PDB file of C-alpha atoms and ligand atoms in Angstrom:
ATOM      1  CA  UNK A   1      -6.746  12.802  24.768  1.00 93.00           C
ATOM      2  CA  UNK A   2      -3.311  13.870  23.611  1.00 97.00           C
ATOM      3  CA  UNK A   3      -3.041  13.979  19.837  1.00 98.00           C
ATOM      4  CA  UNK A   4       0.005  14.901  17.806  1.00 98.00           C
ATOM      5  CA  UNK A   5      -0.549  16.468  14.392  1.00 98.00           C
ATOM      6  CA  UNK A   6       2.659  15.758  12.545  1.00 98.00           C
ATOM      7  CA  UNK A   7       3.833  16.958   9.148  1.00 98.00           C
ATOM      8  CA  UNK A   8       6.144  19.264   7.210  1.00 98.00           C
ATOM      9  CA  UNK A   9       5.685  23.044   7.065  1.00 97.00           C
ATOM     10  CA  UNK A  10       2.711  23.827   4.843  1.00 95.00           C
ATOM     11  CA  UNK A  11       1.024  20.457   5.300  1.00 97.00           C
ATOM     12  CA  UNK A  12      -2.045  22.150   6.807  1.00 95.00           C
ATOM     13  CA  UNK A  13      -1.919  20.730  10.329  1.00 96.00           C
ATOM     14  CA  UNK A  14      -2.350  24.146  11.956  1.00 93.00           C
ATOM     15  CA  UNK A  15      -5.400  24.962   9.833  1.00 91.00           C
ATOM     16  CA  UNK A  16      -7.015  21.621  10.655  1.00 96.00           C
ATOM     17  CA  UNK A  17      -6.136  21.969  14.349  1.00 96.00           C
ATOM     18  CA  UNK A  18      -8.005  25.289  14.561  1.00 91.00           C
ATOM     19  CA  UNK A  19     -11.272  23.562  13.595  1.00 93.00           C
ATOM     20  CA  UNK A  20     -10.494  20.433  15.589  1.00 96.00           C
ATOM     21  CA  UNK A  21      -9.945  22.328  18.831  1.00 95.00           C
ATOM     22  CA  UNK A  22     -13.428  23.824  18.603  1.00 94.00           C
ATOM     23  CA  UNK A  23     -15.055  20.485  17.834  1.00 96.00           C
ATOM     24  CA  UNK A  24     -13.197  18.452  20.471  1.00 96.00           C
ATOM     25  CA  UNK A  25     -13.005  21.253  23.083  1.00 96.00           C
ATOM     26  CA  UNK A  26      -9.321  20.684  23.734  1.00 97.00           C
ATOM     27  CA  UNK A  27      -6.692  23.356  22.995  1.00 97.00           C
ATOM     28  CA  UNK A  28      -4.348  23.499  20.026  1.00 97.00           C
ATOM     29  CA  UNK A  29      -0.783  23.872  21.276  1.00 97.00           C
ATOM     30  CA  UNK A  30       1.093  25.328  18.318  1.00 96.00           C
ATOM     31  CA  UNK A  31       4.726  25.884  19.254  1.00 97.00           C
ATOM     32  CA  UNK A  32       5.181  28.068  16.142  1.00 96.00           C
ATOM     33  CA  UNK A  33       2.315  30.362  17.274  1.00 93.00           C
ATOM     34  CA  UNK A  34       3.691  30.418  20.833  1.00 96.00           C
ATOM     35  CA  UNK A  35       7.112  31.509  19.576  1.00 97.00           C
ATOM     36  CA  UNK A  36       5.651  34.169  17.265  1.00 93.00           C
ATOM     37  CA  UNK A  37       3.652  35.574  20.201  1.00 93.00           C
ATOM     38  CA  UNK A  38       6.802  35.639  22.331  1.00 96.00           C
ATOM     39  CA  UNK A  39       8.615  37.574  19.582  1.00 95.00           C
ATOM     40  CA  UNK A  40       5.734  40.057  19.306  1.00 92.00           C
ATOM     41  CA  UNK A  41       5.733  40.538  23.094  1.00 96.00           C
ATOM     42  CA  UNK A  42       9.532  40.978  23.135  1.00 97.00           C
ATOM     43  CA  UNK A  43      10.108  38.347  25.851  1.00 97.00           C
ATOM     44  CA  UNK A  44      13.445  36.586  26.503  1.00 96.00           C
ATOM     45  CA  UNK A  45      12.052  33.500  24.816  1.00 96.00           C
ATOM     46  CA  UNK A  46      11.179  35.561  21.736  1.00 97.00           C
ATOM     47  CA  UNK A  47      14.660  37.085  21.633  1.00 96.00           C
ATOM     48  CA  UNK A  48      16.245  33.621  21.873  1.00 95.00           C
ATOM     49  CA  UNK A  49      14.008  32.115  19.172  1.00 97.00           C
ATOM     50  CA  UNK A  50      13.950  34.893  16.562  1.00 97.00           C
ATOM     51  CA  UNK A  51      17.261  34.318  14.790  1.00 96.00           C
ATOM     52  CA  UNK A  52      16.604  30.569  14.449  1.00 97.00           C
ATOM     53  CA  UNK A  53      13.118  31.154  13.079  1.00 97.00           C
ATOM     54  CA  UNK A  54      14.192  33.860  10.638  1.00 95.00           C
ATOM     55  CA  UNK A  55      16.771  31.451   9.203  1.00 95.00           C
ATOM     56  CA  UNK A  56      14.300  28.549   9.036  1.00 96.00           C
ATOM     57  CA  UNK A  57      16.290  26.548  11.598  1.00 97.00           C
ATOM     58  CA  UNK A  58      14.849  24.707  14.566  1.00 98.00           C
ATOM     59  CA  UNK A  59      14.925  26.410  17.964  1.00 98.00           C
ATOM     60  CA  UNK A  60      17.112  24.380  20.393  1.00 98.00           C
ATOM     61  CA  UNK A  61      15.443  21.402  22.076  1.00 98.00           C
ATOM     62  CA  UNK A  62      15.925  22.592  25.663  1.00 97.00           C
ATOM     63  CA  UNK A  63      14.055  25.830  24.914  1.00 97.00           C
ATOM     64  CA  UNK A  64      11.169  23.981  23.250  1.00 98.00           C
ATOM     65  CA  UNK A  65      10.892  21.258  25.877  1.00 98.00           C
ATOM     66  CA  UNK A  66      10.740  23.862  28.683  1.00 96.00           C
ATOM     67  CA  UNK A  67       8.077  25.803  26.808  1.00 97.00           C
ATOM     68  CA  UNK A  68       5.778  22.838  26.191  1.00 97.00           C
ATOM     69  CA  UNK A  69       6.313  21.415  29.682  1.00 96.00           C
ATOM     70  CA  UNK A  70       4.993  24.664  31.208  1.00 96.00           C
ATOM     71  CA  UNK A  71       2.097  24.884  28.754  1.00 97.00           C
ATOM     72  CA  UNK A  72       0.954  21.307  29.431  1.00 96.00           C
ATOM     73  CA  UNK A  73       0.528  22.154  33.126  1.00 94.00           C
ATOM     74  CA  UNK A  74      -2.139  24.788  32.371  1.00 96.00           C
ATOM     75  CA  UNK A  75      -5.693  23.917  33.486  1.00 96.00           C
ATOM     76  CA  UNK A  76      -7.087  24.020  29.932  1.00 97.00           C
ATOM     77  CA  UNK A  77      -4.941  20.974  29.089  1.00 96.00           C
ATOM     78  CA  UNK A  78      -6.526  18.870  31.858  1.00 94.00           C
ATOM     79  CA  UNK A  79      -8.586  16.770  29.471  1.00 92.00           C
ATOM     80  CA  UNK A  80      -6.052  16.781  26.669  1.00 95.00           C
ATOM     81  CA  UNK A  81      -4.563  18.817  23.853  1.00 97.00           C
ATOM     82  CA  UNK A  82      -3.642  18.863  20.186  1.00 98.00           C
ATOM     83  CA  UNK A  83       0.086  19.223  19.679  1.00 98.00           C
ATOM     84  CA  UNK A  84       0.837  21.090  16.462  1.00 98.00           C
ATOM     85  CA  UNK A  85       4.523  21.526  15.594  1.00 98.00           C
ATOM     86  CA  UNK A  86       5.899  19.597  18.582  1.00 98.00           C
ATOM     87  CA  UNK A  87       7.816  17.284  18.816  1.00 98.00           C
ATOM     88  CA  UNK A  88      10.104  18.141  15.902  1.00 98.00           C
ATOM     89  CA  UNK A  89      13.159  16.092  16.901  1.00 98.00           C
ATOM     90  CA  UNK A  90      13.634  12.651  18.459  1.00 98.00           C
ATOM     91  CA  UNK A  91      15.024  14.177  21.727  1.00 98.00           C
ATOM     92  CA  UNK A  92      11.828  16.318  21.933  1.00 98.00           C
ATOM     93  CA  UNK A  93       9.712  13.177  21.419  1.00 98.00           C
ATOM     94  CA  UNK A  94      11.625  11.406  24.189  1.00 98.00           C
ATOM     95  CA  UNK A  95      11.231  14.372  26.552  1.00 98.00           C
ATOM     96  CA  UNK A  96       7.500  14.487  25.786  1.00 98.00           C
ATOM     97  CA  UNK A  97       7.201  10.799  26.613  1.00 97.00           C
ATOM     98  CA  UNK A  98       8.705  11.421  30.050  1.00 97.00           C
ATOM     99  CA  UNK A  99       6.456  14.447  30.711  1.00 96.00           C
ATOM    100  CA  UNK A 100       3.284  12.634  29.694  1.00 96.00           C
ATOM    101  CA  UNK A 101       4.183   9.531  31.695  1.00 95.00           C
ATOM    102  CA  UNK A 102       4.589  11.717  34.793  1.00 93.00           C
ATOM    103  CA  UNK A 103       1.212  13.342  34.137  1.00 92.00           C
ATOM    104  CA  UNK A 104      -0.367   9.936  33.330  1.00 91.00           C
ATOM    105  CA  UNK A 105      -1.577  11.257  29.975  1.00 94.00           C
ATOM    106  CA  UNK A 106      -0.812   8.779  27.211  1.00 95.00           C
ATOM    107  CA  UNK A 107      -0.649   9.794  23.548  1.00 97.00           C
ATOM    108  CA  UNK A 108      -3.883   8.700  21.843  1.00 97.00           C
ATOM    109  CA  UNK A 109      -2.658   8.988  18.252  1.00 98.00           C
ATOM    110  CA  UNK A 110      -0.048  10.638  16.040  1.00 98.00           C
ATOM    111  CA  UNK A 111      -1.468  11.653  12.671  1.00 98.00           C
ATOM    112  CA  UNK A 112       1.057  12.335   9.937  1.00 98.00           C
ATOM    113  CA  UNK A 113      -0.008  14.691   7.115  1.00 98.00           C
ATOM    114  CA  UNK A 114       1.295  13.534   3.719  1.00 98.00           C
ATOM    115  CA  UNK A 115       1.866  16.200   1.046  1.00 97.00           C
ATOM    116  CA  UNK A 116       4.514  16.113  -1.681  1.00 95.00           C
ATOM    117  CA  UNK A 117       7.288  18.678  -1.693  1.00 94.00           C
ATOM    118  CA  UNK A 118       6.249  20.550  -4.838  1.00 93.00           C
ATOM    119  CA  UNK A 119       2.819  21.214  -3.364  1.00 95.00           C
ATOM    120  CA  UNK A 120       4.339  22.327  -0.029  1.00 96.00           C
ATOM    121  CA  UNK A 121       6.464  24.957  -1.785  1.00 94.00           C
ATOM    122  CA  UNK A 122       3.443  26.254  -3.695  1.00 93.00           C
ATOM    123  CA  UNK A 123       1.295  26.366  -0.538  1.00 94.00           C
ATOM    124  CA  UNK A 124       3.944  28.225   1.489  1.00 95.00           C
ATOM    125  CA  UNK A 125       4.798  30.719  -1.232  1.00 93.00           C
ATOM    126  CA  UNK A 126       1.138  31.781  -1.582  1.00 94.00           C
ATOM    127  CA  UNK A 127       0.280  31.695   2.109  1.00 95.00           C
ATOM    128  CA  UNK A 128      -1.038  34.769   3.940  1.00 95.00           C
ATOM    129  CA  UNK A 129      -1.760  34.689   7.663  1.00 94.00           C
ATOM    130  CA  UNK A 130      -3.796  36.854   9.977  1.00 94.00           C
ATOM    131  CA  UNK A 131      -1.460  38.818  12.243  1.00 90.00           C
ATOM    132  CA  UNK A 132      -4.210  38.943  14.904  1.00 89.00           C
ATOM    133  CA  UNK A 133      -5.600  35.386  15.201  1.00 87.00           C
ATOM    134  CA  UNK A 134      -3.105  33.327  13.161  1.00 86.00           C
ATOM    135  CA  UNK A 135      -5.667  31.957  10.662  1.00 88.00           C
ATOM    136  CA  UNK A 136      -4.121  31.021   7.366  1.00 90.00           C
ATOM    137  CA  UNK A 137      -5.241  31.600   3.750  1.00 92.00           C
ATOM    138  CA  UNK A 138      -3.776  31.103   0.285  1.00 93.00           C
ATOM    139  CA  UNK A 139      -3.681  33.853  -2.338  1.00 93.00           C
ATOM    140  CA  UNK A 140      -4.920  31.532  -5.109  1.00 91.00           C
ATOM    141  CA  UNK A 141      -6.477  28.404  -3.635  1.00 88.00           C
ATOM    142  CA  UNK A 142      -8.057  29.689  -0.414  1.00 89.00           C
ATOM    143  CA  UNK A 143      -8.393  33.487  -0.543  1.00 95.00           C
ATOM    144  CA  UNK A 144     -10.260  35.309   2.244  1.00 96.00           C
ATOM    145  CA  UNK A 145     -13.882  36.188   1.416  1.00 96.00           C
ATOM    146  CA  UNK A 146     -13.085  39.940   1.634  1.00 95.00           C
ATOM    147  CA  UNK A 147      -9.762  41.038   0.160  1.00 91.00           C
ATOM    148  CA  UNK A 148      -7.194  41.655   2.922  1.00 92.00           C
ATOM    149  CA  UNK A 149      -9.588  40.763   5.748  1.00 96.00           C
ATOM    150  CA  UNK A 150      -9.593  37.696   8.014  1.00 96.00           C
ATOM    151  CA  UNK A 151     -12.717  35.473   7.678  1.00 94.00           C
ATOM    152  CA  UNK A 152     -12.437  34.416  11.329  1.00 91.00           C
ATOM    153  CA  UNK A 153     -11.708  37.520  13.417  1.00 95.00           C
ATOM    154  CA  UNK A 154     -12.387  40.274  10.851  1.00 97.00           C
ATOM    155  CA  UNK A 155      -8.990  41.979  11.332  1.00 97.00           C
ATOM    156  CA  UNK A 156      -7.538  43.709   8.271  1.00 97.00           C
ATOM    157  CA  UNK A 157      -4.106  42.375   9.143  1.00 95.00           C
ATOM    158  CA  UNK A 158      -3.289  39.650   6.611  1.00 96.00           C
ATOM    159  CA  UNK A 159       0.371  39.311   5.735  1.00 94.00           C
ATOM    160  CA  UNK A 160       3.048  36.936   4.540  1.00 94.00           C
ATOM    161  CA  UNK A 161       5.171  35.188   7.132  1.00 92.00           C
ATOM    162  CA  UNK A 162       8.844  36.235   7.085  1.00 90.00           C
ATOM    163  CA  UNK A 163       9.868  32.580   7.015  1.00 94.00           C
ATOM    164  CA  UNK A 164       7.710  31.819   3.953  1.00 95.00           C
ATOM    165  CA  UNK A 165      10.314  33.512   1.708  1.00 92.00           C
ATOM    166  CA  UNK A 166      11.643  30.979  -0.857  1.00 90.00           C
ATOM    167  CA  UNK A 167      15.201  30.776   0.531  1.00 90.00           C
ATOM    168  CA  UNK A 168      13.926  30.240   4.101  1.00 95.00           C
ATOM    169  CA  UNK A 169      11.300  27.718   2.950  1.00 95.00           C
ATOM    170  CA  UNK A 170      14.076  25.601   1.421  1.00 93.00           C
ATOM    171  CA  UNK A 171      15.875  25.522   4.759  1.00 96.00           C
ATOM    172  CA  UNK A 172      12.704  24.686   6.709  1.00 97.00           C
ATOM    173  CA  UNK A 173      11.981  21.743   4.416  1.00 97.00           C
ATOM    174  CA  UNK A 174      15.553  20.571   4.817  1.00 97.00           C
ATOM    175  CA  UNK A 175      15.293  20.822   8.618  1.00 97.00           C
ATOM    176  CA  UNK A 176      12.112  18.747   8.385  1.00 98.00           C
ATOM    177  CA  UNK A 177      13.768  16.043   6.278  1.00 97.00           C
ATOM    178  CA  UNK A 178      16.882  15.839   8.438  1.00 98.00           C
ATOM    179  CA  UNK A 179      15.691  16.462  12.003  1.00 98.00           C
ATOM    180  CA  UNK A 180      11.925  15.961  12.081  1.00 98.00           C
ATOM    181  CA  UNK A 181      11.197  13.066   9.707  1.00 98.00           C
ATOM    182  CA  UNK A 182      12.845  10.524  12.101  1.00 98.00           C
ATOM    183  CA  UNK A 183      10.119  11.374  14.671  1.00 98.00           C
ATOM    184  CA  UNK A 184       7.620   9.612  12.396  1.00 98.00           C
ATOM    185  CA  UNK A 185       9.602   6.366  12.637  1.00 98.00           C
ATOM    186  CA  UNK A 186       9.815   6.826  16.435  1.00 98.00           C
ATOM    187  CA  UNK A 187       6.003   6.747  16.712  1.00 98.00           C
ATOM    188  CA  UNK A 188       5.562   4.098  14.023  1.00 98.00           C
ATOM    189  CA  UNK A 189       7.642   1.709  16.102  1.00 98.00           C
ATOM    190  CA  UNK A 190       5.352   2.395  19.059  1.00 97.00           C
ATOM    191  CA  UNK A 191       2.265   1.592  16.948  1.00 98.00           C
ATOM    192  CA  UNK A 192       0.880   5.131  17.397  1.00 98.00           C
ATOM    193  CA  UNK A 193       1.202   6.446  13.854  1.00 98.00           C
ATOM    194  CA  UNK A 194      -1.489   6.959  11.211  1.00 98.00           C
ATOM    195  CA  UNK A 195      -0.722   8.600   7.873  1.00 98.00           C
ATOM    196  CA  UNK A 196      -3.333  10.605   5.988  1.00 98.00           C
ATOM    197  CA  UNK A 197      -3.445  12.084   2.498  1.00 98.00           C
ATOM    198  CA  UNK A 198      -3.450  15.813   3.325  1.00 98.00           C
ATOM    199  CA  UNK A 199      -4.199  17.060  -0.189  1.00 96.00           C
ATOM    200  CA  UNK A 200      -7.525  18.159  -1.638  1.00 94.00           C
ATOM    201  CA  UNK A 201     -10.521  19.742  -0.031  1.00 92.00           C
ATOM    202  CA  UNK A 202     -10.397  20.998   3.587  1.00 93.00           C
ATOM    203  CA  UNK A 203     -13.496  18.962   4.540  1.00 96.00           C
ATOM    204  CA  UNK A 204     -12.150  15.776   2.973  1.00 98.00           C
ATOM    205  CA  UNK A 205      -8.861  16.127   4.838  1.00 98.00           C
ATOM    206  CA  UNK A 206     -10.774  16.868   8.045  1.00 98.00           C
ATOM    207  CA  UNK A 207     -12.801  13.670   7.560  1.00 98.00           C
ATOM    208  CA  UNK A 208      -9.618  11.622   7.073  1.00 98.00           C
ATOM    209  CA  UNK A 209      -8.091  13.245  10.153  1.00 98.00           C
ATOM    210  CA  UNK A 210     -11.118  12.469  12.361  1.00 98.00           C
ATOM    211  CA  UNK A 211     -11.135   8.919  10.986  1.00 98.00           C
ATOM    212  CA  UNK A 212      -7.453   8.428  11.832  1.00 98.00           C
ATOM    213  CA  UNK A 213      -8.081   9.796  15.328  1.00 97.00           C
ATOM    214  CA  UNK A 214     -11.035   7.441  15.800  1.00 93.00           C
ATOM    215  CA  UNK A 215     -13.169  10.491  16.696  1.00 84.00           C
TER     216      UNK A 215
HETATM  217  P1  LIG B 301       5.708  26.570  12.469  1.00 56.06           P
HETATM  218  O1  LIG B 301       4.782  27.708  12.658  1.00 56.06           O
HETATM  219  O2  LIG B 301       5.246  25.324  13.160  1.00 56.06           O
HETATM  220  O3  LIG B 301       6.066  26.325  11.018  1.00 56.06           O
HETATM  221  O4  LIG B 301       7.072  26.979  13.208  1.00 56.06           O
HETATM  222  C1  LIG B 301       7.801  28.123  12.808  1.00 56.06           C
HETATM  223  C2  LIG B 301       9.228  28.034  13.324  1.00 56.06           C
HETATM  224  O5  LIG B 301       9.221  27.964  14.756  1.00 56.06           O
HETATM  225  C3  LIG B 301      10.018  26.805  12.889  1.00 56.06           C
HETATM  226  O6  LIG B 301      10.597  26.968  11.592  1.00 56.06           O
HETATM  227  C4  LIG B 301      11.069  26.725  13.986  1.00 56.06           C
HETATM  228  O7  LIG B 301      12.078  27.713  13.803  1.00 56.06           O
HETATM  229  C5  LIG B 301      10.272  27.126  15.226  1.00 56.06           C
HETATM  230  N1  LIG B 301       9.675  25.948  15.907  1.00 56.06           N
HETATM  231  C6  LIG B 301       8.349  25.706  16.102  1.00 56.06           C
HETATM  232  N2  LIG B 301       8.172  24.568  16.775  1.00 56.06           N
HETATM  233  C7  LIG B 301       9.412  24.070  17.023  1.00 56.06           C
HETATM  234  C8  LIG B 301       9.896  22.881  17.672  1.00 56.06           C
HETATM  235  N3  LIG B 301       9.063  21.992  18.206  1.00 56.06           N
HETATM  236  N4  LIG B 301      11.233  22.712  17.730  1.00 56.06           N
HETATM  237  C9  LIG B 301      12.098  23.609  17.205  1.00 56.06           C
HETATM  238  N5  LIG B 301      11.717  24.726  16.569  1.00 56.06           N
HETATM  239  C10 LIG B 301      10.380  24.954  16.473  1.00 56.06           C
END
């Protein structure tokens, strides 16, 4: 069970993956979360990635491929995983294909989250995330139950992401259009792609996602 949740920044794939990983009992592998943890821990990886992330650019392929290759070997990935934020370029998709073929773990489905650009900008500009567990909220449309406090882990550590600033958001959306969008065509040609409407209610989107996954 290897599923790829594909979509632009702000399309909600990370939020859906957090619920999905509990229901399917397979881990969410979010490369964005992995990089943010590396930055927090001050590792070499974090130092390499920080300037790219702050600018809204993609981290180089060789760094990302090495990171995911190691992570896929961990025992908790034995019965599968949910890839969230990887692959983001065609060379990453090709490298993933080689890794999974070696491990005899085929991709079950790639689900592409469809949201128009205006809505993405509004979602990202109002987003607040929990600095402890990574859960994500929106100041207007999905506020936490208690002001400033995470609904999931209870930490009073909600903040805006540095790369959700308007000028960085523009660059992230451009990187998506130029470097990441072709990955969708890559999987479409292989007959692995399903597109879902990722707007509206969380539960409705979750239902569409499970339907597309055949789960
Ligand atoms: P995300 O949390 O998925 O929006 O990722 C935040 C940032 O991490 C991106 O804007 C990129 O700078 C970097 N990043 C995450 N995943 C990848 C990837 N697969 N390839 C390149 N850069 C990535």
